[in-house]
Amino acid sequence: DLRIMAQVGTTIGLGLLFDTFIVRAFMMPAIATLLGRWFWWPRTDHQRPPRARAERAAYQV
């Protein structure tokens, strides 16, 4: 039925607008502020491996 499809489309559209303008604009920054560093859990700490001597020598030339 066309009326049901219109209701579903309206519901999806309103949900999309709510998510875009309310959740992403206000809720996520507020949650990130409240949680602090725990907001980014699990955090992977990628460190660069030390350079080889040949690479360091090439940059010093």
mmCIF file of C-alpha atoms in Angstrom:
data_model
loop_
_atom_site.group_PDB
_atom_site.id
_atom_site.type_symbol
_atom_site.label_atom_id
_atom_site.label_comp_id
_atom_site.label_asym_id
_atom_site.label_seq_id
_atom_site.Cartn_x
_atom_site.Cartn_y
_atom_site.Cartn_z
ATOM 1 C CA ASP A 1 0.000 0.000 0.000
ATOM 2 C CA LEU A 2 1.274 3.465 -0.876
ATOM 3 C CA ARG A 3 0.311 4.938 2.490
ATOM 4 C CA ILE A 4 2.497 2.431 4.358
ATOM 5 C CA MET A 5 5.442 3.144 2.066
ATOM 6 C CA ALA A 6 5.009 6.876 2.677
ATOM 7 C CA GLN A 7 4.990 6.314 6.446
ATOM 8 C CA VAL A 8 8.115 4.164 6.277
ATOM 9 C CA GLY A 9 9.876 6.742 4.103
ATOM 10 C CA THR A 10 8.896 9.568 6.440
ATOM 11 C CA THR A 11 10.087 7.613 9.469
ATOM 12 C CA ILE A 12 13.432 6.849 7.847
ATOM 13 C CA GLY A 13 13.833 10.472 6.742
ATOM 14 C CA LEU A 14 13.057 11.849 10.199
ATOM 15 C CA GLY A 15 15.408 9.322 11.783
ATOM 16 C CA LEU A 16 18.151 10.355 9.394
ATOM 17 C CA LEU A 17 17.641 14.036 10.185
ATOM 18 C CA PHE A 18 17.594 13.316 13.931
ATOM 19 C CA ASP A 19 20.823 11.333 13.665
ATOM 20 C CA THR A 20 22.519 13.979 11.544
ATOM 21 C CA PHE A 21 21.593 17.126 13.421
ATOM 22 C CA ILE A 22 21.053 15.972 17.015
ATOM 23 C CA VAL A 23 23.073 12.842 17.694
ATOM 24 C CA ARG A 24 26.183 13.696 15.709
ATOM 25 C CA ALA A 25 26.184 17.413 16.524
ATOM 26 C CA PHE A 26 25.403 17.338 20.259
ATOM 27 C CA MET A 27 25.318 13.847 21.706
ATOM 28 C CA MET A 28 28.643 12.466 20.469
ATOM 29 C CA PRO A 29 30.763 15.464 21.571
ATOM 30 C CA ALA A 30 28.992 15.416 24.948
ATOM 31 C CA ILE A 31 29.627 11.688 25.365
ATOM 32 C CA ALA A 32 33.254 12.130 24.291
ATOM 33 C CA THR A 33 33.703 14.897 26.870
ATOM 34 C CA LEU A 34 32.125 12.836 29.636
ATOM 35 C CA LEU A 35 34.145 9.711 28.895
ATOM 36 C CA GLY A 36 37.434 11.518 28.279
ATOM 37 C CA ARG A 37 40.235 9.187 27.269
ATOM 38 C CA TRP A 38 37.986 6.151 27.707
ATOM 39 C CA PHE A 39 35.985 7.306 24.680
ATOM 40 C CA TRP A 40 38.767 6.037 22.421
ATOM 41 C CA TRP A 41 39.023 2.557 24.004
ATOM 42 C CA PRO A 42 40.393 0.160 22.784
ATOM 43 C CA ARG A 43 43.373 2.257 21.907
ATOM 44 C CA THR A 44 46.171 0.783 19.887
ATOM 45 C CA ASP A 45 49.466 2.496 20.333
ATOM 46 C CA HIS A 46 51.352 2.246 17.080
ATOM 47 C CA GLN A 47 54.961 3.298 17.455
ATOM 48 C CA ARG A 48 57.410 3.617 14.624
ATOM 49 C CA PRO A 49 60.231 1.106 14.610
ATOM 50 C CA PRO A 50 63.718 2.622 14.932
ATOM 51 C CA ARG A 51 65.433 3.479 11.661
ATOM 52 C CA ALA A 52 68.209 1.297 10.376
ATOM 53 C CA ARG A 53 71.732 2.749 10.229
ATOM 54 C CA ALA A 54 71.704 2.820 6.427
ATOM 55 C CA GLU A 55 68.563 4.972 6.398
ATOM 56 C CA ARG A 56 70.038 7.399 8.943
ATOM 57 C CA ALA A 57 73.268 7.639 6.960
ATOM 58 C CA ALA A 58 71.355 8.369 3.746
ATOM 59 C CA TYR A 59 69.585 11.313 5.386
ATOM 60 C CA GLN A 60 72.831 12.777 6.742
ATOM 61 C CA VAL A 61 74.467 13.037 3.308
#
